[in-house]
Amino acid sequence: MTQKIIISGFGGQGVLSAGLLIAESAVEEGWNATFFPSYGAEMRGGTANCHVIISDSEIASPIIKSADTLIALNSPSVDKFLPFLKENGLLLVNSSVVSGNFDAGTRKVVELPLDSLALEKLGNSKSANVIIIGAFAKLTNVLKPEKIKSAIEKKFASKGGKIIDMNLRALELGAVSV
Amino acid sequence: MADIIFDRPKSMTSAPFHYCPGCGHSVIHRLICEVIDEMNLRGKTIAVAPVGCAVLAYDYFDFDVSEAAHGRAAAVATGIKRVHPDKLVISYQGDGDLASIGMAETIHTANRGEKITVIFVNNTNYGMTGGQMAPTTLVGQVTTTTPKGRNPETEGYPIRMAEMIASLQAVKYSVRTSVADFKGIVQTKKAIKKAFELQLEGGYSFVEILSNCSTNWGMNPVDANKHIVEKVAEYFPLGTFKE
Amino acid sequence: MRKLIKGNEAMAEGAVIAGCRYYFGYPITPQNEVPAYMSKRLPEVGGVFVQAESELASINMVYGASAAGARVMTTTSSPGFSLMMEGVSYLAASRLPCVLANVQRGGPGLGNIAPAQGDYFQAVKGGGHGDYRLIVFAPASPQEMLDLTILAFELSDKYRVPALILSDGIIGQMMESVDIPENYVPGKVDKPWALTGAEGRSKNVVCSLFLDENVMQNLNTELSDTYEELKKSEVRYESFMTDDAEAVIVAFGTPSRIAKNAVLRARAEGCKAGLLRPITIFPFPEKEISSLIENNVKNFLVTEMNSGQMLEDVKLAVSGRSNVHFYGTTGGVITDEDEMTDRIMSICKGGSRG
């Protein structure tokens, strides 16, 4: 099993931490994982992306040429990375900010209004990036929810129970929304 | 048998100086070694030699010495002191080394307040390479690269290092002395001692010493020393700028 | 302990594990995680971090700390390593052990911050003035960033030759699970030459100035002998599916990872491909190349993220006995897996591409 995921969006949308969470969950699973971030000047507001590969065997290149999943948190990300998504790949889109004007061809497209979901159901938009991981896990079945949960608990251990709880709820919300 | 009333300091080797007759480097080397003897620091001293006339300083100092690339003595001294915070670390540099190619290291080492002592020998030119203009060359001074004398319109003015260093907050001591006459030599020795003491108390200290370069100045040593007192010290005033 | 960390952080932790307690560095992308890590980590273990005013200062602080007998490190990226060249020559000449790292980016000039391998010549052929070499490691994973940094400290102390970790933006920036040794005991090497204060002994002098040309020649001979010793004893490489290979890709760092995929894809199509991955690029695994030729390898495909630098070392090792092909990308463009696969396949089929 190898799953190659590109996550892309504006700097500040939690692109890198979402990618990292997927990689960490895979490690919890006992798999191999690579995480490669764009490391340019996009601290906030620019485009940020990362390539995450999770696999039960050795991972050669950490750079993705042909992705199984594209998680696009804004419109430029769809334009930029759709060509790298396999013909039968999964495109997960944040429909709160991405307009439907793209041709995904034969790919499976799942749209989720992350920002409004987060605001309405969680009270703030901070965990929007975790909602989409919940959706990703449900749709692809490659990561067990309990492994993601334990990755979240470790990741936010220093931030306290409230933050952990919010992220766990976001994960759950993503899973039930698709 | 007569008593010995004058001898070589214990911290100094018996190697004959390669310096030109009358050169201030020999005197300054000796003063450093006398102070190290008096403070009983020979086994605790690590010096850094520059690139310039004093490049062979380690032939004369009988304590641990590292050479440094041109201008980088203060950075090398930083590395040594951070490893051995209990040692006396001395960076010995000339004007091209310290105030030209090594200006960044000089300023930033002082600005970090590295607990070292910088001995800065200012003879207003590049001695070893044959007498080119230095950042400290006086206005009008003829050198091999200022054949008509230093012109401030195109070469700017000599840099007063002791004053510049004194302007930095972390600096504990910045002083300018000369070894052009007896009084100056006595003051220089006092300044070196003070600088070492302040270093060991945990501060950065800087001793700028006006010294002659009779060969490149085209003077005999006596006239060269007179030139320091009458002319050089006019632009580079002696004194303590920070203590 | 197994942890998902960045290559740059793995390298920094490797240094700490190896007993490095002094780090001097200047910010430059893509290696900024190292100074950030060291500024936090070293004080925890009684060490010292100094942010230097330039790479010139960093490398000379390294010179001072090494002369003082300590295990010391600096890291930078391509333009910064160029600035350090003078100091590296002095370190090599003064036989001062230390570990340096160049997390390469696109060049020449200011270039960009994308991953590249254009500094191979600079790393393995000298770079600074004079006749010297470094022990140069080419890690291909965060795990190797850690492991090879530890080894670099040990070998640098043993041979009194500065060691260099020649990495690139991908290996530095990527995260992967890394086994972090918990009970490593750094090697103890006597340094009677170190500057520690001459209490109770005659003075030590660390320098590289020898005005007598015969004395200077003696130092050069001593250095050459040491480099020969390194060639004999410290060559490291990984062979991947080379046993029955007829065409072998030679690649280090990032392209070597991509090459593994290319080899597998080529094999699936019936092309007997393999990979030779030099782990030390000085000393270079030239003997291994010879034995591959004796084992019937008719073609080599050198793949680098430069315009053909290691290629020259491979050609020297091959000495006309086999064909040597080349596939390179430059300026920060990453090796393309499809392209590499096509090339090795076409070589297998007897095509002349490459």
JSON list of N, CA and C in Angstrom, two decimals, chain A residues 68-118:
[
{"chain": "A", "resi": 68, "resn": "ASP", "atom": "N", "xyz": [-2.15, 10.25, -5.60]},
{"chain": "A", "resi": 68, "resn": "ASP", "atom": "CA", "xyz": [-3.39, 9.53, -5.42]},
{"chain": "A", "resi": 68, "resn": "ASP", "atom": "C", "xyz": [-4.48, 10.48, -4.93]},
{"chain": "A", "resi": 69, "resn": "THR", "atom": "N", "xyz": [-4.07, 11.44, -4.14]},
{"chain": "A", "resi": 69, "resn": "THR", "atom": "CA", "xyz": [-5.02, 12.40, -3.57]},
{"chain": "A", "resi": 69, "resn": "THR", "atom": "C", "xyz": [-4.46, 13.81, -3.66]},
{"chain": "A", "resi": 70, "resn": "LEU", "atom": "N", "xyz": [-5.33, 14.74, -4.04]},
{"chain": "A", "resi": 70, "resn": "LEU", "atom": "CA", "xyz": [-4.97, 16.16, -3.96]},
{"chain": "A", "resi": 70, "resn": "LEU", "atom": "C", "xyz": [-5.96, 16.83, -3.02]},
{"chain": "A", "resi": 71, "resn": "ILE", "atom": "N", "xyz": [-5.42, 17.45, -1.99]},
{"chain": "A", "resi": 71, "resn": "ILE", "atom": "CA", "xyz": [-6.28, 18.23, -1.09]},
{"chain": "A", "resi": 71, "resn": "ILE", "atom": "C", "xyz": [-6.01, 19.70, -1.41]},
{"chain": "A", "resi": 72, "resn": "ALA", "atom": "N", "xyz": [-7.01, 20.35, -2.00]},
{"chain": "A", "resi": 72, "resn": "ALA", "atom": "CA", "xyz": [-6.82, 21.73, -2.45]},
{"chain": "A", "resi": 72, "resn": "ALA", "atom": "C", "xyz": [-7.64, 22.66, -1.57]},
{"chain": "A", "resi": 73, "resn": "LEU", "atom": "N", "xyz": [-6.96, 23.54, -0.87]},
{"chain": "A", "resi": 73, "resn": "LEU", "atom": "CA", "xyz": [-7.65, 24.43, 0.05]},
{"chain": "A", "resi": 73, "resn": "LEU", "atom": "C", "xyz": [-7.95, 25.78, -0.59]},
{"chain": "A", "resi": 74, "resn": "ASN", "atom": "N", "xyz": [-7.43, 26.02, -1.80]},
{"chain": "A", "resi": 74, "resn": "ASN", "atom": "CA", "xyz": [-7.79, 27.24, -2.52]},
{"chain": "A", "resi": 74, "resn": "ASN", "atom": "C", "xyz": [-7.75, 27.00, -4.03]},
{"chain": "A", "resi": 75, "resn": "SER", "atom": "N", "xyz": [-8.22, 27.97, -4.79]},
{"chain": "A", "resi": 75, "resn": "SER", "atom": "CA", "xyz": [-8.34, 27.79, -6.24]},
{"chain": "A", "resi": 75, "resn": "SER", "atom": "C", "xyz": [-6.99, 27.61, -6.95]},
{"chain": "A", "resi": 76, "resn": "PRO", "atom": "N", "xyz": [-5.99, 28.45, -6.64]},
{"chain": "A", "resi": 76, "resn": "PRO", "atom": "CA", "xyz": [-4.71, 28.27, -7.34]},
{"chain": "A", "resi": 76, "resn": "PRO", "atom": "C", "xyz": [-4.14, 26.87, -7.17]},
{"chain": "A", "resi": 77, "resn": "SER", "atom": "N", "xyz": [-4.44, 26.24, -6.05]},
{"chain": "A", "resi": 77, "resn": "SER", "atom": "CA", "xyz": [-3.93, 24.88, -5.81]},
{"chain": "A", "resi": 77, "resn": "SER", "atom": "C", "xyz": [-4.54, 23.88, -6.77]},
{"chain": "A", "resi": 78, "resn": "VAL", "atom": "N", "xyz": [-5.83, 24.07, -7.09]},
{"chain": "A", "resi": 78, "resn": "VAL", "atom": "CA", "xyz": [-6.48, 23.17, -8.04]},
{"chain": "A", "resi": 78, "resn": "VAL", "atom": "C", "xyz": [-5.79, 23.32, -9.40]},
{"chain": "A", "resi": 79, "resn": "ASP", "atom": "N", "xyz": [-5.61, 24.58, -9.83]},
{"chain": "A", "resi": 79, "resn": "ASP", "atom": "CA", "xyz": [-4.99, 24.83, -11.13]},
{"chain": "A", "resi": 79, "resn": "ASP", "atom": "C", "xyz": [-3.58, 24.25, -11.19]},
{"chain": "A", "resi": 80, "resn": "LYS", "atom": "N", "xyz": [-2.84, 24.46, -10.12]},
{"chain": "A", "resi": 80, "resn": "LYS", "atom": "CA", "xyz": [-1.43, 24.09, -10.12]},
{"chain": "A", "resi": 80, "resn": "LYS", "atom": "C", "xyz": [-1.22, 22.57, -10.05]},
{"chain": "A", "resi": 81, "resn": "PHE", "atom": "N", "xyz": [-2.02, 21.89, -9.23]},
{"chain": "A", "resi": 81, "resn": "PHE", "atom": "CA", "xyz": [-1.69, 20.49, -8.93]},
{"chain": "A", "resi": 81, "resn": "PHE", "atom": "C", "xyz": [-2.60, 19.45, -9.57]},
{"chain": "A", "resi": 82, "resn": "LEU", "atom": "N", "xyz": [-3.72, 19.90, -10.18]},
{"chain": "A", "resi": 82, "resn": "LEU", "atom": "CA", "xyz": [-4.60, 18.93, -10.83]},
{"chain": "A", "resi": 82, "resn": "LEU", "atom": "C", "xyz": [-3.84, 18.07, -11.88]},
{"chain": "A", "resi": 83, "resn": "PRO", "atom": "N", "xyz": [-2.93, 18.68, -12.66]},
{"chain": "A", "resi": 83, "resn": "PRO", "atom": "CA", "xyz": [-2.19, 17.86, -13.62]},
{"chain": "A", "resi": 83, "resn": "PRO", "atom": "C", "xyz": [-1.36, 16.74, -12.97]},
{"chain": "A", "resi": 84, "resn": "PHE", "atom": "N", "xyz": [-1.08, 16.87, -11.69]},
{"chain": "A", "resi": 84, "resn": "PHE", "atom": "CA", "xyz": [-0.27, 15.85, -11.00]},
{"chain": "A", "resi": 84, "resn": "PHE", "atom": "C", "xyz": [-1.14, 14.77, -10.35]},
{"chain": "A", "resi": 85, "resn": "LEU", "atom": "N", "xyz": [-2.46, 14.92, -10.47]},
{"chain": "A", "resi": 85, "resn": "LEU", "atom": "CA", "xyz": [-3.36, 13.95, -9.84]},
{"chain": "A", "resi": 85, "resn": "LEU", "atom": "C", "xyz": [-3.71, 12.84, -10.84]},
{"chain": "A", "resi": 86, "resn": "LYS", "atom": "N", "xyz": [-3.61, 11.60, -10.38]},
{"chain": "A", "resi": 86, "resn": "LYS", "atom": "CA", "xyz": [-3.91, 10.46, -11.25]},
{"chain": "A", "resi": 86, "resn": "LYS", "atom": "C", "xyz": [-5.31, 10.57, -11.84]},
{"chain": "A", "resi": 87, "resn": "GLU", "atom": "N", "xyz": [-5.52, 9.91, -12.97]},
{"chain": "A", "resi": 87, "resn": "GLU", "atom": "CA", "xyz": [-6.81, 9.94, -13.67]},
{"chain": "A", "resi": 87, "resn": "GLU", "atom": "C", "xyz": [-7.95, 9.46, -12.77]},
{"chain": "A", "resi": 88, "resn": "ASN", "atom": "N", "xyz": [-7.63, 8.47, -11.91]},
{"chain": "A", "resi": 88, "resn": "ASN", "atom": "CA", "xyz": [-8.66, 7.95, -11.01]},
{"chain": "A", "resi": 88, "resn": "ASN", "atom": "C", "xyz": [-8.44, 8.44, -9.58]},
{"chain": "A", "resi": 89, "resn": "GLY", "atom": "N", "xyz": [-7.70, 9.54, -9.46]},
{"chain": "A", "resi": 89, "resn": "GLY", "atom": "CA", "xyz": [-7.36, 10.05, -8.13]},
{"chain": "A", "resi": 89, "resn": "GLY", "atom": "C", "xyz": [-8.51, 10.77, -7.45]},
{"chain": "A", "resi": 90, "resn": "LEU", "atom": "N", "xyz": [-8.26, 11.12, -6.20]},
{"chain": "A", "resi": 90, "resn": "LEU", "atom": "CA", "xyz": [-9.27, 11.80, -5.38]},
{"chain": "A", "resi": 90, "resn": "LEU", "atom": "C", "xyz": [-8.91, 13.27, -5.22]},
{"chain": "A", "resi": 91, "resn": "LEU", "atom": "N", "xyz": [-9.86, 14.14, -5.57]},
{"chain": "A", "resi": 91, "resn": "LEU", "atom": "CA", "xyz": [-9.64, 15.57, -5.37]},
{"chain": "A", "resi": 91, "resn": "LEU", "atom": "C", "xyz": [-10.56, 16.03, -4.25]},
{"chain": "A", "resi": 92, "resn": "LEU", "atom": "N", "xyz": [-9.95, 16.46, -3.16]},
{"chain": "A", "resi": 92, "resn": "LEU", "atom": "CA", "xyz": [-10.72, 16.97, -2.02]},
{"chain": "A", "resi": 92, "resn": "LEU", "atom": "C", "xyz": [-10.59, 18.49, -2.04]},
{"chain": "A", "resi": 93, "resn": "VAL", "atom": "N", "xyz": [-11.73, 19.17, -2.10]},
{"chain": "A", "resi": 93, "resn": "VAL", "atom": "CA", "xyz": [-11.69, 20.60, -2.32]},
{"chain": "A", "resi": 93, "resn": "VAL", "atom": "C", "xyz": [-12.39, 21.36, -1.19]},
{"chain": "A", "resi": 94, "resn": "ASN", "atom": "N", "xyz": [-11.79, 22.44, -0.80]},
{"chain": "A", "resi": 94, "resn": "ASN", "atom": "CA", "xyz": [-12.44, 23.32, 0.17]},
{"chain": "A", "resi": 94, "resn": "ASN", "atom": "C", "xyz": [-13.38, 24.25, -0.59]},
{"chain": "A", "resi": 95, "resn": "SER", "atom": "N", "xyz": [-14.64, 23.88, -0.64]},
{"chain": "A", "resi": 95, "resn": "SER", "atom": "CA", "xyz": [-15.57, 24.63, -1.49]},
{"chain": "A", "resi": 95, "resn": "SER", "atom": "C", "xyz": [-15.96, 25.98, -0.88]},
{"chain": "A", "resi": 96, "resn": "SER", "atom": "N", "xyz": [-15.51, 26.25, 0.34]},
{"chain": "A", "resi": 96, "resn": "SER", "atom": "CA", "xyz": [-15.75, 27.57, 0.92]},
{"chain": "A", "resi": 96, "resn": "SER", "atom": "C", "xyz": [-15.01, 28.65, 0.11]},
{"chain": "A", "resi": 97, "resn": "VAL", "atom": "N", "xyz": [-13.88, 28.27, -0.46]},
{"chain": "A", "resi": 97, "resn": "VAL", "atom": "CA", "xyz": [-13.10, 29.28, -1.19]},
{"chain": "A", "resi": 97, "resn": "VAL", "atom": "C", "xyz": [-12.83, 28.90, -2.65]},
{"chain": "A", "resi": 98, "resn": "VAL", "atom": "N", "xyz": [-13.05, 27.63, -3.00]},
{"chain": "A", "resi": 98, "resn": "VAL", "atom": "CA", "xyz": [-12.76, 27.22, -4.37]},
{"chain": "A", "resi": 98, "resn": "VAL", "atom": "C", "xyz": [-14.05, 27.23, -5.19]},
{"chain": "A", "resi": 99, "resn": "SER", "atom": "N", "xyz": [-14.04, 27.96, -6.29]},
{"chain": "A", "resi": 99, "resn": "SER", "atom": "CA", "xyz": [-15.21, 27.98, -7.17]},
{"chain": "A", "resi": 99, "resn": "SER", "atom": "C", "xyz": [-15.18, 26.69, -8.00]},
{"chain": "A", "resi": 100, "resn": "GLY", "atom": "N", "xyz": [-16.34, 26.28, -8.49]},
{"chain": "A", "resi": 100, "resn": "GLY", "atom": "CA", "xyz": [-16.43, 25.00, -9.21]},
{"chain": "A", "resi": 100, "resn": "GLY", "atom": "C", "xyz": [-15.90, 25.01, -10.62]},
{"chain": "A", "resi": 101, "resn": "ASN", "atom": "N", "xyz": [-15.20, 26.08, -11.00]},
{"chain": "A", "resi": 101, "resn": "ASN", "atom": "CA", "xyz": [-14.77, 26.21, -12.39]},
{"chain": "A", "resi": 101, "resn": "ASN", "atom": "C", "xyz": [-13.51, 25.45, -12.73]},
{"chain": "A", "resi": 102, "resn": "PHE", "atom": "N", "xyz": [-13.56, 24.14, -12.63]},
{"chain": "A", "resi": 102, "resn": "PHE", "atom": "CA", "xyz": [-12.40, 23.36, -13.06]},
{"chain": "A", "resi": 102, "resn": "PHE", "atom": "C", "xyz": [-12.88, 22.05, -13.64]},
{"chain": "A", "resi": 103, "resn": "ASP", "atom": "N", "xyz": [-12.07, 21.48, -14.50]},
{"chain": "A", "resi": 103, "resn": "ASP", "atom": "CA", "xyz": [-12.45, 20.22, -15.13]},
{"chain": "A", "resi": 103, "resn": "ASP", "atom": "C", "xyz": [-11.58, 19.11, -14.57]},
{"chain": "A", "resi": 104, "resn": "ALA", "atom": "N", "xyz": [-12.16, 18.31, -13.69]},
{"chain": "A", "resi": 104, "resn": "ALA", "atom": "CA", "xyz": [-11.38, 17.27, -13.04]},
{"chain": "A", "resi": 104, "resn": "ALA", "atom": "C", "xyz": [-11.37, 15.97, -13.83]},
{"chain": "A", "resi": 105, "resn": "GLY", "atom": "N", "xyz": [-12.02, 15.96, -14.98]},
{"chain": "A", "resi": 105, "resn": "GLY", "atom": "CA", "xyz": [-12.01, 14.78, -15.85]},
{"chain": "A", "resi": 105, "resn": "GLY", "atom": "C", "xyz": [-12.60, 13.58, -15.15]},
{"chain": "A", "resi": 106, "resn": "THR", "atom": "N", "xyz": [-11.87, 12.46, -15.16]},
{"chain": "A", "resi": 106, "resn": "THR", "atom": "CA", "xyz": [-12.38, 11.21, -14.60]},
{"chain": "A", "resi": 106, "resn": "THR", "atom": "C", "xyz": [-12.14, 11.09, -13.10]},
{"chain": "A", "resi": 107, "resn": "ARG", "atom": "N", "xyz": [-11.53, 12.10, -12.51]},
{"chain": "A", "resi": 107, "resn": "ARG", "atom": "CA", "xyz": [-11.18, 12.00, -11.09]},
{"chain": "A", "resi": 107, "resn": "ARG", "atom": "C", "xyz": [-12.41, 12.14, -10.19]},
{"chain": "A", "resi": 108, "resn": "LYS", "atom": "N", "xyz": [-12.33, 11.56, -9.04]},
{"chain": "A", "resi": 108, "resn": "LYS", "atom": "CA", "xyz": [-13.41, 11.70, -8.08]},
{"chain": "A", "resi": 108, "resn": "LYS", "atom": "C", "xyz": [-13.25, 13.02, -7.34]},
{"chain": "A", "resi": 109, "resn": "VAL", "atom": "N", "xyz": [-14.29, 13.84, -7.36]},
{"chain": "A", "resi": 109, "resn": "VAL", "atom": "CA", "xyz": [-14.21, 15.14, -6.70]},
{"chain": "A", "resi": 109, "resn": "VAL", "atom": "C", "xyz": [-15.13, 15.15, -5.49]},
{"chain": "A", "resi": 110, "resn": "VAL", "atom": "N", "xyz": [-14.60, 15.53, -4.34]},
{"chain": "A", "resi": 110, "resn": "VAL", "atom": "CA", "xyz": [-15.43, 15.69, -3.14]},
{"chain": "A", "resi": 110, "resn": "VAL", "atom": "C", "xyz": [-15.25, 17.11, -2.64]},
{"chain": "A", "resi": 111, "resn": "GLU", "atom": "N", "xyz": [-16.36, 17.83, -2.56]},
{"chain": "A", "resi": 111, "resn": "GLU", "atom": "CA", "xyz": [-16.29, 19.22, -2.12]},
{"chain": "A", "resi": 111, "resn": "GLU", "atom": "C", "xyz": [-16.81, 19.34, -0.69]},
{"chain": "A", "resi": 112, "resn": "LEU", "atom": "N", "xyz": [-16.08, 20.07, 0.10]},
{"chain": "A", "resi": 112, "resn": "LEU", "atom": "CA", "xyz": [-16.48, 20.29, 1.50]},
{"chain": "A", "resi": 112, "resn": "LEU", "atom": "C", "xyz": [-16.31, 21.77, 1.83]},
{"chain": "A", "resi": 113, "resn": "PRO", "atom": "N", "xyz": [-17.36, 22.40, 2.32]},
{"chain": "A", "resi": 113, "resn": "PRO", "atom": "CA", "xyz": [-17.23, 23.82, 2.70]},
{"chain": "A", "resi": 113, "resn": "PRO", "atom": "C", "xyz": [-16.54, 23.95, 4.06]},
{"chain": "A", "resi": 114, "resn": "LEU", "atom": "N", "xyz": [-15.23, 23.80, 4.06]},
{"chain": "A", "resi": 114, "resn": "LEU", "atom": "CA", "xyz": [-14.49, 23.66, 5.33]},
{"chain": "A", "resi": 114, "resn": "LEU", "atom": "C", "xyz": [-14.69, 24.84, 6.28]},
{"chain": "A", "resi": 115, "resn": "ASP", "atom": "N", "xyz": [-14.59, 26.05, 5.73]},
{"chain": "A", "resi": 115, "resn": "ASP", "atom": "CA", "xyz": [-14.62, 27.22, 6.62]},
{"chain": "A", "resi": 115, "resn": "ASP", "atom": "C", "xyz": [-15.99, 27.38, 7.30]},
{"chain": "A", "resi": 116, "resn": "SER", "atom": "N", "xyz": [-17.06, 27.20, 6.50]},
{"chain": "A", "resi": 116, "resn": "SER", "atom": "CA", "xyz": [-18.38, 27.35, 7.13]},
{"chain": "A", "resi": 116, "resn": "SER", "atom": "C", "xyz": [-18.68, 26.18, 8.06]},
{"chain": "A", "resi": 117, "resn": "LEU", "atom": "N", "xyz": [-18.25, 24.98, 7.66]},
{"chain": "A", "resi": 117, "resn": "LEU", "atom": "CA", "xyz": [-18.41, 23.83, 8.56]},
{"chain": "A", "resi": 117, "resn": "LEU", "atom": "C", "xyz": [-17.73, 24.08, 9.90]},
{"chain": "A", "resi": 118, "resn": "ALA", "atom": "N", "xyz": [-16.51, 24.55, 9.81]},
{"chain": "A", "resi": 118, "resn": "ALA", "atom": "CA", "xyz": [-15.72, 24.77, 11.03]},
{"chain": "A", "resi": 118, "resn": "ALA", "atom": "C", "xyz": [-16.37, 25.84, 11.89]}
]
